[in-house]
mmCIF file with all atom_site columns, C-alpha atoms and ligand atoms in Angstrom:
data_model
loop_
_atom_site.group_PDB
_atom_site.id
_atom_site.type_symbol
_atom_site.label_atom_id
_atom_site.label_alt_id
_atom_site.label_comp_id
_atom_site.label_asym_id
_atom_site.label_entity_id
_atom_site.label_seq_id
_atom_site.pdbx_PDB_ins_code
_atom_site.Cartn_x
_atom_site.Cartn_y
_atom_site.Cartn_z
_atom_site.occupancy
_atom_site.B_iso_or_equiv
_atom_site.pdbx_formal_charge
_atom_site.auth_seq_id
_atom_site.auth_comp_id
_atom_site.auth_asym_id
_atom_site.auth_atom_id
_atom_site.pdbx_PDB_model_num
ATOM   1   C CA  . MET Y 1 1   ? 2.346   -42.047 -34.355 1.00 0.00 ? 99  MET Y CA  1
ATOM   2   C CA  . MET Y 1 2   ? 2.841   -44.918 -36.725 1.00 0.00 ? 100 MET Y CA  1
ATOM   3   C CA  . LYS Y 1 3   ? 0.127   -46.343 -38.780 1.00 0.00 ? 101 LYS Y CA  1
ATOM   4   C CA  . ILE Y 1 4   ? -0.695  -49.580 -39.719 1.00 0.00 ? 102 ILE Y CA  1
ATOM   5   C CA  . CYS Y 1 5   ? -3.352  -50.555 -42.131 1.00 0.00 ? 103 CYS Y CA  1
ATOM   6   C CA  . ILE Y 1 6   ? -5.042  -53.814 -42.283 1.00 0.00 ? 104 ILE Y CA  1
ATOM   7   C CA  . LEU Y 1 7   ? -6.259  -54.883 -45.530 1.00 0.00 ? 105 LEU Y CA  1
ATOM   8   C CA  . SER Y 1 8   ? -9.014  -57.268 -45.030 1.00 0.00 ? 106 SER Y CA  1
ATOM   9   C CA  . GLY Y 1 9   ? -10.521 -59.791 -47.392 1.00 0.00 ? 107 GLY Y CA  1
ATOM   10  C CA  . ASN Y 1 10  ? -12.861 -60.905 -44.663 1.00 0.00 ? 108 ASN Y CA  1
ATOM   11  C CA  . PRO Y 1 11  ? -16.754 -60.608 -45.197 1.00 0.00 ? 109 PRO Y CA  1
ATOM   12  C CA  . LYS Y 1 12  ? -17.615 -61.885 -41.704 1.00 0.00 ? 110 LYS Y CA  1
ATOM   13  C CA  . LYS Y 1 13  ? -17.897 -59.785 -38.640 1.00 0.00 ? 111 LYS Y CA  1
ATOM   14  C CA  . GLU Y 1 14  ? -17.090 -62.588 -36.307 1.00 0.00 ? 112 GLU Y CA  1
ATOM   15  C CA  . GLY Y 1 15  ? -15.499 -66.235 -36.878 1.00 0.00 ? 113 GLY Y CA  1
ATOM   16  C CA  . LEU Y 1 16  ? -12.173 -67.398 -37.245 1.00 0.00 ? 114 LEU Y CA  1
ATOM   17  C CA  . CYS Y 1 17  ? -10.722 -65.047 -39.411 1.00 0.00 ? 115 CYS Y CA  1
ATOM   18  C CA  . GLN Y 1 18  ? -12.015 -62.013 -37.754 1.00 0.00 ? 116 GLN Y CA  1
ATOM   19  C CA  . SER Y 1 19  ? -10.854 -63.295 -34.376 1.00 0.00 ? 117 SER Y CA  1
ATOM   20  C CA  . VAL Y 1 20  ? -7.303  -63.345 -36.080 1.00 0.00 ? 118 VAL Y CA  1
ATOM   21  C CA  . ILE Y 1 21  ? -7.837  -59.845 -37.090 1.00 0.00 ? 119 ILE Y CA  1
ATOM   22  C CA  . ASP Y 1 22  ? -8.719  -58.720 -34.127 1.00 0.00 ? 120 ASP Y CA  1
ATOM   23  C CA  . ALA Y 1 23  ? -5.714  -59.902 -32.525 1.00 0.00 ? 121 ALA Y CA  1
ATOM   24  C CA  . ALA Y 1 24  ? -3.636  -58.150 -34.921 1.00 0.00 ? 122 ALA Y CA  1
ATOM   25  C CA  . LYS Y 1 25  ? -5.384  -54.868 -34.063 1.00 0.00 ? 123 LYS Y CA  1
ATOM   26  C CA  . LEU Y 1 26  ? -4.685  -55.423 -30.586 1.00 0.00 ? 124 LEU Y CA  1
ATOM   27  C CA  . GLY Y 1 27  ? -1.044  -56.038 -31.143 1.00 0.00 ? 125 GLY Y CA  1
ATOM   28  C CA  . VAL Y 1 28  ? -0.794  -53.165 -33.362 1.00 0.00 ? 126 VAL Y CA  1
ATOM   29  C CA  . SER Y 1 29  ? -2.484  -51.068 -30.580 1.00 0.00 ? 127 SER Y CA  1
ATOM   30  C CA  . GLU Y 1 30  ? -0.385  -52.304 -27.618 1.00 0.00 ? 128 GLU Y CA  1
ATOM   31  C CA  . GLY Y 1 31  ? 2.628   -51.671 -29.756 1.00 0.00 ? 129 GLY Y CA  1
ATOM   32  C CA  . GLY Y 1 32  ? 2.013   -48.199 -29.788 1.00 0.00 ? 130 GLY Y CA  1
ATOM   33  C CA  . ALA Y 1 33  ? 0.336   -47.640 -33.578 1.00 0.00 ? 131 ALA Y CA  1
ATOM   34  C CA  . GLU Y 1 34  ? -2.708  -46.687 -34.960 1.00 0.00 ? 132 GLU Y CA  1
ATOM   35  C CA  . VAL Y 1 35  ? -4.673  -49.363 -36.839 1.00 0.00 ? 133 VAL Y CA  1
ATOM   36  C CA  . ASP Y 1 36  ? -6.862  -48.378 -40.009 1.00 0.00 ? 134 ASP Y CA  1
ATOM   37  C CA  . GLU Y 1 37  ? -8.834  -51.525 -40.998 1.00 0.00 ? 135 GLU Y CA  1
ATOM   38  C CA  . ILE Y 1 38  ? -10.176 -51.662 -44.563 1.00 0.00 ? 136 ILE Y CA  1
ATOM   39  C CA  . ARG Y 1 39  ? -12.894 -54.392 -45.249 1.00 0.00 ? 137 ARG Y CA  1
ATOM   40  C CA  . LEU Y 1 40  ? -12.774 -54.707 -48.755 1.00 0.00 ? 138 LEU Y CA  1
ATOM   41  C CA  . CYS Y 1 41  ? -15.944 -56.919 -48.982 1.00 0.00 ? 139 CYS Y CA  1
ATOM   42  C CA  . ASP Y 1 42  ? -17.927 -54.114 -47.495 1.00 0.00 ? 140 ASP Y CA  1
ATOM   43  C CA  . LEU Y 1 43  ? -17.053 -52.126 -50.382 1.00 0.00 ? 141 LEU Y CA  1
ATOM   44  C CA  . GLU Y 1 44  ? -18.521 -51.956 -54.079 1.00 0.00 ? 142 GLU Y CA  1
ATOM   45  C CA  . LEU Y 1 45  ? -15.093 -52.227 -55.935 1.00 0.00 ? 143 LEU Y CA  1
ATOM   46  C CA  . ILE Y 1 46  ? -15.472 -53.276 -59.433 1.00 0.00 ? 144 ILE Y CA  1
ATOM   47  C CA  . ARG Y 1 47  ? -12.955 -55.851 -61.271 1.00 0.00 ? 145 ARG Y CA  1
ATOM   48  C CA  . CYS Y 1 48  ? -10.105 -54.715 -63.323 1.00 0.00 ? 146 CYS Y CA  1
ATOM   49  C CA  . LYS Y 1 49  ? -11.996 -53.757 -66.585 1.00 0.00 ? 147 LYS Y CA  1
ATOM   50  C CA  . VAL Y 1 50  ? -8.648  -54.865 -68.555 1.00 0.00 ? 148 VAL Y CA  1
ATOM   51  C CA  . CYS Y 1 51  ? -8.815  -51.527 -70.638 1.00 0.00 ? 149 CYS Y CA  1
ATOM   52  C CA  . GLY Y 1 52  ? -7.323  -51.332 -73.916 1.00 0.00 ? 150 GLY Y CA  1
ATOM   53  C CA  . ASN Y 1 53  ? -5.333  -54.330 -75.343 1.00 0.00 ? 151 ASN Y CA  1
ATOM   54  C CA  . GLY Y 1 54  ? -4.460  -55.335 -71.827 1.00 0.00 ? 152 GLY Y CA  1
ATOM   55  C CA  . TRP Y 1 55  ? -3.252  -52.046 -70.309 1.00 0.00 ? 153 TRP Y CA  1
ATOM   56  C CA  . GLY Y 1 56  ? -4.950  -48.734 -69.589 1.00 0.00 ? 154 GLY Y CA  1
ATOM   57  C CA  . PRO Y 1 57  ? -3.520  -45.704 -67.703 1.00 0.00 ? 155 PRO Y CA  1
ATOM   58  C CA  . CYS Y 1 58  ? -2.331  -47.979 -65.134 1.00 0.00 ? 156 CYS Y CA  1
ATOM   59  C CA  . ARG Y 1 59  ? 0.692   -48.725 -67.013 1.00 0.00 ? 157 ARG Y CA  1
ATOM   60  C CA  . SER Y 1 60  ? 1.822   -45.263 -68.197 1.00 0.00 ? 158 SER Y CA  1
ATOM   61  C CA  . GLU Y 1 61  ? 0.179   -42.981 -65.567 1.00 0.00 ? 159 GLU Y CA  1
ATOM   62  C CA  . ASN Y 1 62  ? -0.286  -45.085 -62.661 1.00 0.00 ? 160 ASN Y CA  1
ATOM   63  C CA  . TYR Y 1 63  ? -4.256  -44.608 -61.917 1.00 0.00 ? 161 TYR Y CA  1
ATOM   64  C CA  . CYS Y 1 64  ? -7.112  -46.754 -62.752 1.00 0.00 ? 162 CYS Y CA  1
ATOM   65  C CA  . ASN Y 1 65  ? -9.564  -45.197 -64.915 1.00 0.00 ? 163 ASN Y CA  1
ATOM   66  C CA  . TYR Y 1 66  ? -12.450 -46.416 -62.510 1.00 0.00 ? 164 TYR Y CA  1
ATOM   67  C CA  . GLY Y 1 67  ? -10.677 -45.241 -59.403 1.00 0.00 ? 165 GLY Y CA  1
ATOM   68  C CA  . ALA Y 1 68  ? -13.765 -43.348 -58.257 1.00 0.00 ? 166 ALA Y CA  1
ATOM   69  C CA  . ASP Y 1 69  ? -15.442 -46.493 -57.262 1.00 0.00 ? 167 ASP Y CA  1
ATOM   70  C CA  . GLY Y 1 70  ? -13.449 -46.385 -54.021 1.00 0.00 ? 168 GLY Y CA  1
ATOM   71  C CA  . PHE Y 1 71  ? -10.471 -47.722 -55.236 1.00 0.00 ? 169 PHE Y CA  1
ATOM   72  C CA  . ASP Y 1 72  ? -8.341  -44.406 -55.015 1.00 0.00 ? 170 ASP Y CA  1
ATOM   73  C CA  . GLU Y 1 73  ? -9.421  -43.789 -51.434 1.00 0.00 ? 171 GLU Y CA  1
ATOM   74  C CA  . VAL Y 1 74  ? -8.270  -47.308 -50.338 1.00 0.00 ? 172 VAL Y CA  1
ATOM   75  C CA  . LYS Y 1 75  ? -5.005  -46.729 -52.317 1.00 0.00 ? 173 LYS Y CA  1
ATOM   76  C CA  . ALA Y 1 76  ? -4.562  -43.452 -50.300 1.00 0.00 ? 174 ALA Y CA  1
ATOM   77  C CA  . ARG Y 1 77  ? -5.225  -45.195 -47.039 1.00 0.00 ? 175 ARG Y CA  1
ATOM   78  C CA  . ILE Y 1 78  ? -2.546  -47.911 -47.615 1.00 0.00 ? 176 ILE Y CA  1
ATOM   79  C CA  . GLN Y 1 79  ? 0.139   -45.055 -49.231 1.00 0.00 ? 177 GLN Y CA  1
ATOM   80  C CA  . MET Y 1 80  ? -0.480  -43.030 -45.886 1.00 0.00 ? 178 MET Y CA  1
ATOM   81  C CA  . SER Y 1 81  ? 0.495   -46.257 -43.547 1.00 0.00 ? 179 SER Y CA  1
ATOM   82  C CA  . ASP Y 1 82  ? 3.683   -46.870 -42.504 1.00 0.00 ? 180 ASP Y CA  1
ATOM   83  C CA  . ALA Y 1 83  ? 3.166   -50.690 -42.736 1.00 0.00 ? 181 ALA Y CA  1
ATOM   84  C CA  . ILE Y 1 84  ? 0.333   -53.161 -43.898 1.00 0.00 ? 182 ILE Y CA  1
ATOM   85  C CA  . ILE Y 1 85  ? -1.129  -56.232 -42.550 1.00 0.00 ? 183 ILE Y CA  1
ATOM   86  C CA  . LEU Y 1 86  ? -2.723  -58.066 -45.537 1.00 0.00 ? 184 LEU Y CA  1
ATOM   87  C CA  . ALA Y 1 87  ? -5.333  -60.586 -44.058 1.00 0.00 ? 185 ALA Y CA  1
ATOM   88  C CA  . SER Y 1 88  ? -7.779  -62.891 -45.946 1.00 0.00 ? 186 SER Y CA  1
ATOM   89  C CA  . PRO Y 1 89  ? -9.959  -66.235 -45.283 1.00 0.00 ? 187 PRO Y CA  1
ATOM   90  C CA  . VAL Y 1 90  ? -8.491  -68.904 -47.599 1.00 0.00 ? 188 VAL Y CA  1
ATOM   91  C CA  . TYR Y 1 91  ? -11.152 -69.430 -50.662 1.00 0.00 ? 189 TYR Y CA  1
ATOM   92  C CA  . TRP Y 1 92  ? -10.334 -71.991 -53.108 1.00 0.00 ? 190 TRP Y CA  1
ATOM   93  C CA  . GLY Y 1 93  ? -6.702  -71.988 -51.758 1.00 0.00 ? 191 GLY Y CA  1
ATOM   94  C CA  . GLU Y 1 94  ? -6.873  -68.452 -52.474 1.00 0.00 ? 192 GLU Y CA  1
ATOM   95  C CA  . PRO Y 1 95  ? -7.464  -65.008 -50.852 1.00 0.00 ? 193 PRO Y CA  1
ATOM   96  C CA  . SER Y 1 96  ? -11.179 -63.845 -51.197 1.00 0.00 ? 194 SER Y CA  1
ATOM   97  C CA  . GLU Y 1 97  ? -12.638 -62.617 -54.211 1.00 0.00 ? 195 GLU Y CA  1
ATOM   98  C CA  . ALA Y 1 98  ? -12.837 -59.033 -52.888 1.00 0.00 ? 196 ALA Y CA  1
ATOM   99  C CA  . PHE Y 1 99  ? -9.271  -59.076 -51.955 1.00 0.00 ? 197 PHE Y CA  1
ATOM   100 C CA  . LYS Y 1 100 ? -8.006  -60.538 -55.221 1.00 0.00 ? 198 LYS Y CA  1
ATOM   101 C CA  . CYS Y 1 101 ? -10.044 -57.688 -57.188 1.00 0.00 ? 199 CYS Y CA  1
ATOM   102 C CA  . PHE Y 1 102 ? -8.437  -55.250 -55.118 1.00 0.00 ? 200 PHE Y CA  1
ATOM   103 C CA  . ILE Y 1 103 ? -4.830  -56.431 -55.521 1.00 0.00 ? 201 ILE Y CA  1
ATOM   104 C CA  . ASP Y 1 104 ? -5.351  -56.919 -59.161 1.00 0.00 ? 202 ASP Y CA  1
ATOM   105 C CA  . ARG Y 1 105 ? -5.904  -53.468 -59.718 1.00 0.00 ? 203 ARG Y CA  1
ATOM   106 C CA  . LEU Y 1 106 ? -3.372  -51.949 -57.281 1.00 0.00 ? 204 LEU Y CA  1
ATOM   107 C CA  . ARG Y 1 107 ? -0.142  -53.926 -58.772 1.00 0.00 ? 205 ARG Y CA  1
ATOM   108 C CA  . ARG Y 1 108 ? -1.181  -52.683 -62.206 1.00 0.00 ? 206 ARG Y CA  1
ATOM   109 C CA  . CYS Y 1 109 ? -0.960  -49.100 -60.901 1.00 0.00 ? 207 CYS Y CA  1
ATOM   110 C CA  . GLU Y 1 110 ? 2.005   -49.707 -59.249 1.00 0.00 ? 208 GLU Y CA  1
ATOM   111 C CA  . PHE Y 1 111 ? 3.719   -51.224 -62.451 1.00 0.00 ? 209 PHE Y CA  1
ATOM   112 C CA  . ASN Y 1 112 ? 5.747   -48.345 -63.549 1.00 0.00 ? 210 ASN Y CA  1
ATOM   113 C CA  . GLN Y 1 113 ? 6.494   -46.653 -60.532 1.00 0.00 ? 211 GLN Y CA  1
ATOM   114 C CA  . THR Y 1 114 ? 5.954   -48.619 -57.155 1.00 0.00 ? 212 THR Y CA  1
ATOM   115 C CA  . GLU Y 1 115 ? 5.200   -45.890 -54.535 1.00 0.00 ? 213 GLU Y CA  1
ATOM   116 C CA  . VAL Y 1 116 ? 2.244   -46.958 -52.490 1.00 0.00 ? 214 VAL Y CA  1
ATOM   117 C CA  . LEU Y 1 117 ? 4.056   -50.097 -50.946 1.00 0.00 ? 215 LEU Y CA  1
ATOM   118 C CA  . ARG Y 1 118 ? 7.789   -49.740 -51.894 1.00 0.00 ? 216 ARG Y CA  1
ATOM   119 C CA  . ASN Y 1 119 ? 9.954   -50.670 -48.815 1.00 0.00 ? 217 ASN Y CA  1
ATOM   120 C CA  . LYS Y 1 120 ? 6.917   -50.924 -46.751 1.00 0.00 ? 218 LYS Y CA  1
ATOM   121 C CA  . GLN Y 1 121 ? 6.909   -53.779 -44.247 1.00 0.00 ? 219 GLN Y CA  1
ATOM   122 C CA  . VAL Y 1 122 ? 3.962   -56.272 -44.851 1.00 0.00 ? 220 VAL Y CA  1
ATOM   123 C CA  . LEU Y 1 123 ? 2.566   -59.059 -42.533 1.00 0.00 ? 221 LEU Y CA  1
ATOM   124 C CA  . LEU Y 1 124 ? 0.871   -61.644 -44.535 1.00 0.00 ? 222 LEU Y CA  1
ATOM   125 C CA  . ILE Y 1 125 ? -2.267  -63.805 -42.641 1.00 0.00 ? 223 ILE Y CA  1
ATOM   126 C CA  . ALA Y 1 126 ? -4.119  -66.319 -44.151 1.00 0.00 ? 224 ALA Y CA  1
ATOM   127 C CA  . SER Y 1 127 ? -7.160  -67.876 -42.339 1.00 0.00 ? 225 SER Y CA  1
ATOM   128 C CA  . ALA Y 1 128 ? -8.114  -71.558 -43.636 1.00 0.00 ? 226 ALA Y CA  1
ATOM   129 C CA  . GLY Y 1 129 ? -11.374 -72.236 -41.630 1.00 0.00 ? 227 GLY Y CA  1
ATOM   130 C CA  . GLY Y 1 130 ? -12.427 -75.478 -43.626 1.00 0.00 ? 228 GLY Y CA  1
ATOM   131 C CA  . THR Y 1 131 ? -10.297 -78.337 -44.407 1.00 0.00 ? 229 THR Y CA  1
ATOM   132 C CA  . GLY Y 1 132 ? -7.179  -76.297 -43.749 1.00 0.00 ? 230 GLY Y CA  1
ATOM   133 C CA  . ASN Y 1 133 ? -6.095  -77.011 -47.192 1.00 0.00 ? 231 ASN Y CA  1
ATOM   134 C CA  . GLY Y 1 134 ? -4.900  -73.932 -49.129 1.00 0.00 ? 232 GLY Y CA  1
ATOM   135 C CA  . LEU Y 1 135 ? -3.019  -71.977 -46.742 1.00 0.00 ? 233 LEU Y CA  1
ATOM   136 C CA  . ILE Y 1 136 ? 0.385   -71.987 -48.842 1.00 0.00 ? 234 ILE Y CA  1
ATOM   137 C CA  . SER Y 1 137 ? -1.137  -71.001 -52.063 1.00 0.00 ? 235 SER Y CA  1
ATOM   138 C CA  . CYS Y 1 138 ? -3.132  -68.346 -50.608 1.00 0.00 ? 236 CYS Y CA  1
ATOM   139 C CA  . LEU Y 1 139 ? 0.046   -66.783 -48.785 1.00 0.00 ? 237 LEU Y CA  1
ATOM   140 C CA  . GLU Y 1 140 ? 1.858   -67.407 -51.958 1.00 0.00 ? 238 GLU Y CA  1
ATOM   141 C CA  . GLN Y 1 141 ? -0.555  -64.806 -53.948 1.00 0.00 ? 239 GLN Y CA  1
ATOM   142 C CA  . MET Y 1 142 ? -0.171  -62.492 -51.201 1.00 0.00 ? 240 MET Y CA  1
ATOM   143 C CA  . ASP Y 1 143 ? 3.738   -63.133 -51.701 1.00 0.00 ? 241 ASP Y CA  1
ATOM   144 C CA  . ARG Y 1 144 ? 3.678   -62.299 -55.517 1.00 0.00 ? 242 ARG Y CA  1
ATOM   145 C CA  . PHE Y 1 145 ? 1.371   -58.925 -54.956 1.00 0.00 ? 243 PHE Y CA  1
ATOM   146 C CA  . CYS Y 1 146 ? 4.283   -57.830 -52.446 1.00 0.00 ? 244 CYS Y CA  1
ATOM   147 C CA  . ARG Y 1 147 ? 7.119   -58.634 -54.880 1.00 0.00 ? 245 ARG Y CA  1
ATOM   148 C CA  . HIS Y 1 148 ? 5.085   -56.636 -57.592 1.00 0.00 ? 246 HIS Y CA  1
ATOM   149 C CA  . THR Y 1 149 ? 4.788   -53.817 -55.364 1.00 0.00 ? 247 THR Y CA  1
ATOM   150 C CA  . SER Y 1 150 ? 8.259   -53.494 -53.976 1.00 0.00 ? 248 SER Y CA  1
ATOM   151 C CA  . ALA Y 1 151 ? 6.920   -54.425 -50.378 1.00 0.00 ? 249 ALA Y CA  1
ATOM   152 C CA  . ILE Y 1 152 ? 9.084   -56.198 -47.927 1.00 0.00 ? 250 ILE Y CA  1
ATOM   153 C CA  . ILE Y 1 153 ? 7.552   -59.215 -46.261 1.00 0.00 ? 251 ILE Y CA  1
ATOM   154 C CA  . PHE Y 1 154 ? 7.781   -59.458 -42.518 1.00 0.00 ? 252 PHE Y CA  1
ATOM   155 C CA  . ASP Y 1 155 ? 6.039   -62.688 -42.113 1.00 0.00 ? 253 ASP Y CA  1
ATOM   156 C CA  . TYR Y 1 156 ? 3.861   -65.255 -43.310 1.00 0.00 ? 254 TYR Y CA  1
ATOM   157 C CA  . ILE Y 1 157 ? 1.250   -66.895 -40.797 1.00 0.00 ? 255 ILE Y CA  1
ATOM   158 C CA  . GLY Y 1 158 ? -1.246  -69.387 -41.556 1.00 0.00 ? 256 GLY Y CA  1
ATOM   159 C CA  . VAL Y 1 159 ? -3.963  -69.972 -39.225 1.00 0.00 ? 257 VAL Y CA  1
ATOM   160 C CA  . ASN Y 1 160 ? -6.562  -73.110 -39.195 1.00 0.00 ? 258 ASN Y CA  1
ATOM   161 C CA  . ARG Y 1 161 ? -9.250  -74.717 -36.965 1.00 0.00 ? 259 ARG Y CA  1
ATOM   162 C CA  . TRP Y 1 162 ? -6.731  -76.760 -35.018 1.00 0.00 ? 260 TRP Y CA  1
ATOM   163 C CA  . ASN Y 1 163 ? -3.904  -74.146 -34.601 1.00 0.00 ? 261 ASN Y CA  1
ATOM   164 C CA  . SER Y 1 164 ? -5.706  -70.953 -33.982 1.00 0.00 ? 262 SER Y CA  1
ATOM   165 C CA  . ASP Y 1 165 ? -5.054  -70.583 -30.378 1.00 0.00 ? 263 ASP Y CA  1
ATOM   166 C CA  . TYR Y 1 166 ? -1.412  -70.339 -30.762 1.00 0.00 ? 264 TYR Y CA  1
ATOM   167 C CA  . LYS Y 1 167 ? -1.511  -68.811 -34.226 1.00 0.00 ? 265 LYS Y CA  1
ATOM   168 C CA  . ARG Y 1 168 ? -3.469  -65.904 -32.941 1.00 0.00 ? 266 ARG Y CA  1
ATOM   169 C CA  . LEU Y 1 169 ? -0.864  -65.538 -30.365 1.00 0.00 ? 267 LEU Y CA  1
ATOM   170 C CA  . ALA Y 1 170 ? 1.938   -65.260 -33.136 1.00 0.00 ? 268 ALA Y CA  1
ATOM   171 C CA  . VAL Y 1 171 ? -0.526  -62.944 -34.925 1.00 0.00 ? 269 VAL Y CA  1
ATOM   172 C CA  . LYS Y 1 172 ? -0.640  -60.539 -32.079 1.00 0.00 ? 270 LYS Y CA  1
ATOM   173 C CA  . SER Y 1 173 ? 2.983   -60.750 -31.448 1.00 0.00 ? 271 SER Y CA  1
ATOM   174 C CA  . ALA Y 1 174 ? 3.771   -60.236 -35.078 1.00 0.00 ? 272 ALA Y CA  1
ATOM   175 C CA  . ALA Y 1 175 ? 1.493   -57.117 -35.240 1.00 0.00 ? 273 ALA Y CA  1
ATOM   176 C CA  . HIS Y 1 176 ? 3.064   -55.669 -31.910 1.00 0.00 ? 274 HIS Y CA  1
ATOM   177 C CA  . ALA Y 1 177 ? 6.674   -56.081 -33.372 1.00 0.00 ? 275 ALA Y CA  1
ATOM   178 C CA  . LEU Y 1 178 ? 5.723   -54.485 -36.416 1.00 0.00 ? 276 LEU Y CA  1
ATOM   179 C CA  . ALA Y 1 179 ? 3.964   -51.674 -34.665 1.00 0.00 ? 277 ALA Y CA  1
ATOM   180 C CA  . SER Y 1 180 ? 7.027   -51.184 -32.292 1.00 0.00 ? 278 SER Y CA  1
ATOM   181 C CA  . GLY Y 1 181 ? 9.244   -50.701 -35.166 1.00 0.00 ? 279 GLY Y CA  1
ATOM   182 C CA  . ARG Y 1 182 ? 10.836  -53.892 -35.626 1.00 0.00 ? 280 ARG Y CA  1
ATOM   183 C CA  . LYS Y 1 183 ? 12.800  -53.916 -38.954 1.00 0.00 ? 281 LYS Y CA  1
ATOM   184 C CA  . ASN Y 1 184 ? 13.353  -56.914 -41.241 1.00 0.00 ? 282 ASN Y CA  1
ATOM   185 C CA  . ASP Y 1 185 ? 17.182  -56.609 -40.639 1.00 0.00 ? 283 ASP Y CA  1
ATOM   186 C CA  . ASP Y 1 186 ? 16.965  -56.767 -36.791 1.00 0.00 ? 284 ASP Y CA  1
ATOM   187 C CA  . THR Y 1 187 ? 18.177  -59.844 -34.785 1.00 0.00 ? 285 THR Y CA  1
ATOM   188 C CA  . VAL Y 1 188 ? 16.085  -60.820 -31.963 1.00 0.00 ? 286 VAL Y CA  1
HETATM 189 C C1  . FMN J 2 .   ? -16.247 -70.054 -51.293 1.00 0.00 ? 206 FMN J C1  1
HETATM 190 C C2  . FMN J 2 .   ? -15.427 -70.554 -49.859 1.00 0.00 ? 206 FMN J C2  1
HETATM 191 C C3  . FMN J 2 .   ? -14.344 -71.486 -50.196 1.00 0.00 ? 206 FMN J C3  1
HETATM 192 C C4  . FMN J 2 .   ? -13.167 -71.985 -49.040 1.00 0.00 ? 206 FMN J C4  1
HETATM 193 N N1  . FMN J 2 .   ? -12.436 -72.441 -49.352 1.00 0.00 ? 206 FMN J N1  1
HETATM 194 C C5  . FMN J 2 .   ? -11.550 -72.909 -48.293 1.00 0.00 ? 206 FMN J C5  1
HETATM 195 C C6  . FMN J 2 .   ? -10.237 -73.638 -48.652 1.00 0.00 ? 206 FMN J C6  1
HETATM 196 O O1  . FMN J 2 .   ? -9.781  -73.922 -50.023 1.00 0.00 ? 206 FMN J O1  1
HETATM 197 N N2  . FMN J 2 .   ? -9.643  -74.105 -47.538 1.00 0.00 ? 206 FMN J N2  1
HETATM 198 C C7  . FMN J 2 .   ? -10.052 -73.813 -46.260 1.00 0.00 ? 206 FMN J C7  1
HETATM 199 O O2  . FMN J 2 .   ? -9.338  -74.488 -45.231 1.00 0.00 ? 206 FMN J O2  1
HETATM 200 N N3  . FMN J 2 .   ? -11.195 -73.095 -46.020 1.00 0.00 ? 206 FMN J N3  1
HETATM 201 C C8  . FMN J 2 .   ? -12.112 -72.879 -46.965 1.00 0.00 ? 206 FMN J C8  1
HETATM 202 N N4  . FMN J 2 .   ? -12.899 -72.272 -46.882 1.00 0.00 ? 206 FMN J N4  1
HETATM 203 C C9  . FMN J 2 .   ? -13.277 -71.796 -45.517 1.00 0.00 ? 206 FMN J C9  1
HETATM 204 C C10 . FMN J 2 .   ? -12.696 -70.420 -44.843 1.00 0.00 ? 206 FMN J C10 1
HETATM 205 O O3  . FMN J 2 .   ? -11.275 -70.343 -45.166 1.00 0.00 ? 206 FMN J O3  1
HETATM 206 C C11 . FMN J 2 .   ? -13.294 -69.942 -43.465 1.00 0.00 ? 206 FMN J C11 1
HETATM 207 O O4  . FMN J 2 .   ? -14.497 -69.542 -43.718 1.00 0.00 ? 206 FMN J O4  1
HETATM 208 C C12 . FMN J 2 .   ? -12.297 -68.976 -43.241 1.00 0.00 ? 206 FMN J C12 1
HETATM 209 O O5  . FMN J 2 .   ? -11.054 -69.279 -42.573 1.00 0.00 ? 206 FMN J O5  1
HETATM 210 C C13 . FMN J 2 .   ? -12.915 -68.037 -42.058 1.00 0.00 ? 206 FMN J C13 1
HETATM 211 O O6  . FMN J 2 .   ? -13.422 -68.712 -41.165 1.00 0.00 ? 206 FMN J O6  1
HETATM 212 P P1  . FMN J 2 .   ? -14.438 -67.992 -40.607 1.00 0.00 ? 206 FMN J P1  1
HETATM 213 O O7  . FMN J 2 .   ? -15.554 -68.290 -41.471 1.00 0.00 ? 206 FMN J O7  1
HETATM 214 O O8  . FMN J 2 .   ? -14.671 -68.868 -39.057 1.00 0.00 ? 206 FMN J O8  1
HETATM 215 O O9  . FMN J 2 .   ? -14.254 -66.568 -40.552 1.00 0.00 ? 206 FMN J O9  1
HETATM 216 C C14 . FMN J 2 .   ? -13.851 -71.705 -47.932 1.00 0.00 ? 206 FMN J C14 1
HETATM 217 C C15 . FMN J 2 .   ? -14.904 -70.634 -47.621 1.00 0.00 ? 206 FMN J C15 1
HETATM 218 C C16 . FMN J 2 .   ? -15.708 -70.235 -48.628 1.00 0.00 ? 206 FMN J C16 1
HETATM 219 C C17 . FMN J 2 .   ? -16.734 -69.467 -48.446 1.00 0.00 ? 206 FMN J C17 1
#
């Protein structure tokens, strides 16, 4: 069975962002895949310590000196997944701090030899629950992370308070398509 990991930057258990993540989960399970939701805000992951003069063993040996804080486990869960959904609320026009902290560290470990996300399809979801501003810049940061890790971007979905009814449907459908095995080169 295909496995899809949702890497979530949402600290809340309900609200707009979680409703969108729940729609993604439904799409994945209806598409016949298993879902693994990783709630980064519930973990105590430290920030990158910027070892040495800017690089630690992340550069040469693809691991983080501080991986025992839970980082290694999350990395392994992503690696074991066939496709990934990145989902975060928009804070200051960016993904949440917990989300940024994690991707800061992961892309370093993937610098030399991308293996965790290489050639995996990734669906990007940003939820802007305030003014609605900052969706593009948030998705852009996720996009850059995917490029640094050699992932394949499946789609970009920006959700706000006045489009959430139809965007939730889009999220569910996109997750369903991903779970059903749709590839980026397919024509529908
Ligand atoms: C620190 C902080 C910064 C935020 N910055 C933005 C922002 O730049 N743009 C926006 O539309 N909403 C912003 N919001 C609102 C969140 O995007 C909103 O809470 C998120 O979409 C999740 O909605 P939910 O709280 O109903 O789950 C911010 C919220 C917080 C806590």
